[in-house]
Short mmCIF file of C-alpha atoms in Angstrom, two decimals:
data_model
loop_
_atom_site.label_atom_id
_atom_site.label_comp_id
_atom_site.label_asym_id
_atom_site.label_seq_id
_atom_site.Cartn_x
_atom_site.Cartn_y
_atom_site.Cartn_z
CA MET R 1 31.98 -177.37 44.75
CA THR R 2 35.53 -178.84 44.40
CA HIS R 3 36.47 -180.80 41.23
CA PRO R 4 37.57 -184.47 42.74
CA GLY R 5 41.37 -186.07 42.49
CA HIS R 6 43.65 -183.06 41.94
CA SER R 7 47.13 -183.69 43.82
CA ASP R 8 48.03 -180.99 46.81
CA SER R 9 50.34 -178.27 46.20
CA LEU R 10 53.49 -179.95 46.46
CA PRO R 11 52.98 -182.61 43.80
CA GLY R 12 50.80 -180.38 41.58
CA ALA R 13 54.17 -178.09 41.59
CA ARG R 14 56.53 -180.92 40.86
CA ILE R 15 54.03 -181.74 37.66
CA GLU R 16 53.80 -178.32 36.35
CA ALA R 17 57.84 -177.97 36.63
CA TYR R 18 58.25 -181.39 34.66
CA PHE R 19 55.86 -179.86 31.96
CA GLU R 20 57.44 -176.51 31.74
CA LYS R 21 60.66 -177.98 31.16
CA SER R 22 60.05 -180.76 28.67
CA GLY R 23 56.83 -179.83 27.19
CA THR R 24 55.17 -177.03 25.25
CA LEU R 25 52.39 -174.50 25.80
CA ARG R 26 49.42 -174.94 23.27
CA LYS R 27 46.40 -173.16 22.98
CA TYR R 28 43.34 -175.28 21.50
CA GLU R 29 39.89 -173.60 19.91
CA ARG R 30 36.58 -174.88 21.16
CA GLY R 31 35.77 -177.97 19.39
CA THR R 32 39.02 -179.28 18.84
CA ALA R 33 40.58 -182.49 18.94
CA MET R 34 43.25 -182.06 21.32
CA LEU R 35 44.18 -186.07 21.39
CA ARG R 36 43.29 -188.97 19.70
CA TYR R 37 44.33 -192.26 21.27
CA GLU R 38 45.19 -193.84 18.29
CA SER R 39 47.73 -191.00 17.03
CA PRO R 40 50.96 -192.90 16.09
CA GLU R 41 52.58 -190.34 18.28
CA PRO R 42 51.70 -190.64 22.22
CA LYS R 43 51.14 -187.45 24.09
CA ILE R 44 50.35 -186.64 27.78
CA PHE R 45 48.92 -183.17 28.78
CA LEU R 46 48.47 -180.94 31.54
CA LEU R 47 45.05 -178.48 31.31
CA GLN R 48 46.08 -175.27 32.07
CA SER R 49 42.73 -173.41 31.37
CA GLY R 50 39.42 -174.24 30.18
CA THR R 51 37.35 -177.60 29.97
CA ALA R 52 38.02 -180.68 27.95
CA ALA R 53 36.18 -184.01 27.97
CA LEU R 54 37.42 -187.72 26.88
CA HIS R 55 35.02 -188.96 24.48
CA VAL R 56 34.94 -192.80 23.48
CA ALA R 57 33.06 -193.54 20.07
CA ASP R 58 32.05 -196.36 17.51
CA PRO R 59 32.02 -195.12 14.37
CA SER R 60 30.60 -198.11 12.92
CA GLN R 61 27.53 -197.65 15.16
CA SER R 62 27.66 -193.76 15.36
CA ASN R 63 27.82 -193.73 18.87
CA ASP R 64 29.62 -191.28 20.73
CA LEU R 65 29.80 -190.75 24.45
CA ASN R 66 31.13 -188.10 26.70
CA VAL R 67 32.82 -190.28 29.96
CA ILE R 68 34.33 -187.39 31.81
CA HIS R 69 35.06 -183.61 31.76
CA LEU R 70 38.56 -182.52 32.46
CA VAL R 71 39.60 -179.10 33.97
CA PRO R 72 42.56 -177.10 34.94
CA GLY R 73 45.45 -179.29 36.80
CA ASP R 74 44.24 -182.45 35.08
CA VAL R 75 46.59 -184.62 33.55
CA PHE R 76 45.47 -186.84 30.71
CA GLY R 77 46.93 -188.68 27.62
CA THR R 78 49.15 -191.86 27.10
CA THR R 79 52.59 -193.19 26.32
CA GLU R 80 51.13 -195.97 23.79
CA SER R 81 49.23 -195.70 20.89
CA GLU R 82 46.02 -196.94 20.60
CA ALA R 83 45.55 -197.93 17.04
CA ASN R 84 43.94 -200.56 15.54
CA ASN R 85 41.19 -200.21 17.98
CA ARG R 86 37.50 -200.34 17.23
CA ILE R 87 36.47 -198.45 19.73
CA GLN R 88 38.27 -194.86 19.34
CA MET R 89 39.35 -192.60 22.24
CA TYR R 90 39.85 -188.73 21.65
CA VAL R 91 39.94 -185.60 24.22
CA LEU R 92 37.79 -182.36 22.83
CA ALA R 93 38.02 -179.03 24.16
CA LYS R 94 34.54 -178.08 24.95
CA THR R 95 36.34 -174.55 25.85
CA VAL R 96 39.26 -172.47 24.29
CA CYS R 97 42.00 -174.32 26.07
CA VAL R 98 45.22 -173.97 26.85
CA ALA R 99 47.76 -176.69 27.72
CA TYR R 100 51.13 -178.11 28.17
CA VAL R 101 51.99 -181.31 25.90
CA MET R 102 55.04 -183.58 25.71
CA THR R 103 55.34 -186.22 23.62
CA ALA R 104 56.20 -189.58 25.02
CA SER R 105 59.69 -189.79 24.32
CA GLU R 106 59.81 -186.44 25.90
CA PHE R 107 58.44 -187.59 28.85
CA LEU R 108 60.56 -190.42 29.36
CA ALA R 109 63.93 -188.50 28.51
CA GLY R 110 62.74 -186.46 31.56
CA CYS R 111 62.70 -189.04 33.90
CA SER R 112 66.04 -189.97 34.78
CA SER R 113 66.61 -186.27 35.96
CA ASP R 114 63.35 -185.81 37.54
CA PRO R 115 61.76 -189.17 38.65
CA THR R 116 59.80 -187.54 41.58
CA GLY R 117 57.95 -185.63 39.02
CA MET R 118 57.91 -188.40 36.64
CA PHE R 119 55.86 -190.64 39.61
CA ALA R 120 53.64 -187.77 40.14
CA ILE R 121 52.61 -187.61 36.71
CA CYS R 122 51.93 -191.06 36.54
CA ASN R 123 49.47 -190.74 39.59
CA GLU R 124 47.70 -188.06 38.00
CA LEU R 125 47.20 -190.26 34.61
CA THR R 126 45.97 -193.09 37.23
CA GLN R 127 43.41 -190.80 38.66
CA THR R 128 42.00 -189.73 35.62
CA SER R 129 41.93 -193.14 34.50
CA LEU R 130 40.13 -194.10 38.20
CA ARG R 131 37.70 -191.79 37.38
CA ALA R 132 36.89 -192.90 33.48
CA LEU R 133 36.55 -196.06 35.10
CA ARG R 134 34.12 -195.13 37.83
CA LYS R 135 31.88 -193.15 35.34
CA VAL R 136 31.86 -196.60 33.36
CA GLY R 137 30.75 -198.40 36.32
CA GLN R 138 27.95 -196.11 36.49
CA PHE R 139 26.22 -197.53 33.31
CA ALA R 140 26.40 -200.95 34.85
CA PHE R 141 24.72 -200.07 38.41
CA PHE R 142 22.95 -197.03 37.51
CA ASP R 143 19.63 -196.68 36.11
CA VAL R 144 18.92 -193.47 33.46
CA ARG R 145 17.81 -191.23 36.71
CA GLY R 146 21.05 -192.17 38.52
CA ARG R 147 23.23 -191.22 35.84
CA VAL R 148 21.77 -188.17 35.27
CA SER R 149 21.57 -186.70 38.48
CA SER R 150 25.40 -188.13 38.36
CA ALA R 151 25.91 -185.90 35.27
CA LEU R 152 24.22 -182.63 36.80
CA VAL R 153 26.66 -182.81 40.09
CA GLU R 154 29.20 -183.16 37.82
CA LEU R 155 28.62 -180.12 35.45
CA CYS R 156 28.23 -178.46 38.88
CA THR R 157 31.99 -179.15 39.14
CA LEU R 158 33.07 -177.39 36.02
CA PRO R 159 34.53 -173.91 35.95
CA GLU R 160 31.51 -172.80 33.31
CA ALA R 161 29.02 -173.68 36.24
CA LYS R 162 27.93 -169.90 37.90
CA SER R 163 27.36 -169.77 41.33
CA HIS R 164 23.76 -169.18 42.53
CA PRO R 165 21.72 -168.33 45.63
CA LYS R 166 20.10 -171.40 45.52
CA GLY R 167 22.84 -173.48 43.97
CA PHE R 168 24.47 -173.68 40.73
CA LEU R 169 23.26 -172.87 37.40
CA LEU R 170 24.11 -174.46 34.34
CA ASN R 171 23.71 -173.35 30.39
CA THR R 172 23.88 -177.23 29.03
CA THR R 173 21.41 -178.67 26.37
CA ARG R 174 19.58 -181.83 26.73
CA VAL R 175 21.67 -183.40 23.99
CA GLU R 176 24.98 -182.48 25.77
CA ILE R 177 23.64 -184.20 28.80
CA ALA R 178 22.65 -187.46 26.83
CA SER R 179 26.30 -187.62 25.35
CA MET R 180 26.93 -188.00 28.93
CA VAL R 181 24.63 -190.84 30.30
CA GLY R 182 24.03 -193.00 27.07
CA CYS R 183 20.79 -192.54 26.25
CA THR R 184 18.18 -190.24 23.77
CA ARG R 185 17.61 -186.58 24.59
CA GLU R 186 13.96 -187.34 25.11
CA MET R 187 14.93 -189.67 27.89
CA VAL R 188 16.95 -186.94 29.47
CA GLY R 189 13.81 -184.61 29.27
CA LYS R 190 11.50 -186.78 31.05
CA VAL R 191 14.21 -187.38 33.80
CA LEU R 192 14.76 -183.61 34.03
CA GLN R 193 11.38 -182.73 34.28
CA ASN R 194 10.79 -185.20 37.09
CA LEU R 195 13.58 -184.19 38.99
CA GLN R 196 11.68 -180.59 38.67
CA ASP R 197 8.56 -181.74 39.84
CA GLU R 198 10.43 -183.04 42.92
CA GLY R 199 11.86 -179.53 43.58
CA LEU R 200 15.50 -180.52 43.05
CA ILE R 201 16.15 -178.36 39.95
CA SER R 202 14.46 -175.65 38.18
CA LEU R 203 14.55 -175.52 34.18
CA LYS R 204 14.06 -172.51 31.88
CA GLY R 205 15.26 -173.00 28.34
CA ARG R 206 18.71 -174.34 28.39
CA GLN R 207 19.21 -173.21 31.74
CA THR R 208 19.03 -175.61 34.38
CA LEU R 209 19.30 -174.66 38.31
CA VAL R 210 20.43 -177.46 40.48
CA HIS R 211 19.11 -176.59 43.67
CA ALA R 212 22.04 -176.88 46.67
CA GLY R 213 21.00 -179.84 48.30
CA ALA R 214 20.65 -181.36 44.99
CA SER R 215 24.18 -180.73 44.24
CA GLN R 216 25.70 -182.38 47.56
#
């Protein structure tokens, strides 16, 4: 499956050239917080390899939500700090990740010499924000079954999803899915069982086989 929202080859090349000139290539181990939006030094990232996820957390309520996944080619970050906000946002490396990183000052310094690259990066930041906004909209308009089904489709687009003659094979826990849909793992389990009963998926331990028709 194709990950949504990526630029065509020309803007993508301009973006990568901008990051190569003004940014630094860094490696992040699995489980590392790549970016915290409340950091006093805002940064912009271009993910080169690995899978990351944008999380929203309310520490006072011990709530943490995985809003969207980020894959190679995605641009994310901010040019302004989100300090003094009760709701915290951060990007977590789900696997080992390699990314170009620019500080906001480095990004702005390159604007005059490469305005086309700057606009391409801003467009990609907007696309990432729109994806996150659409995901938040699911919490208002989708029931739990709809959110779990949508999460499975999203997981099928990630590099870790394995192609299978019958669809896509996922190695994802109920806890991980629950963090994507904002409900308990028990509720996720009930929905997954219902989907299996309907022949849309097959469950075996941690593995979930999403049948081809269900992943469209």
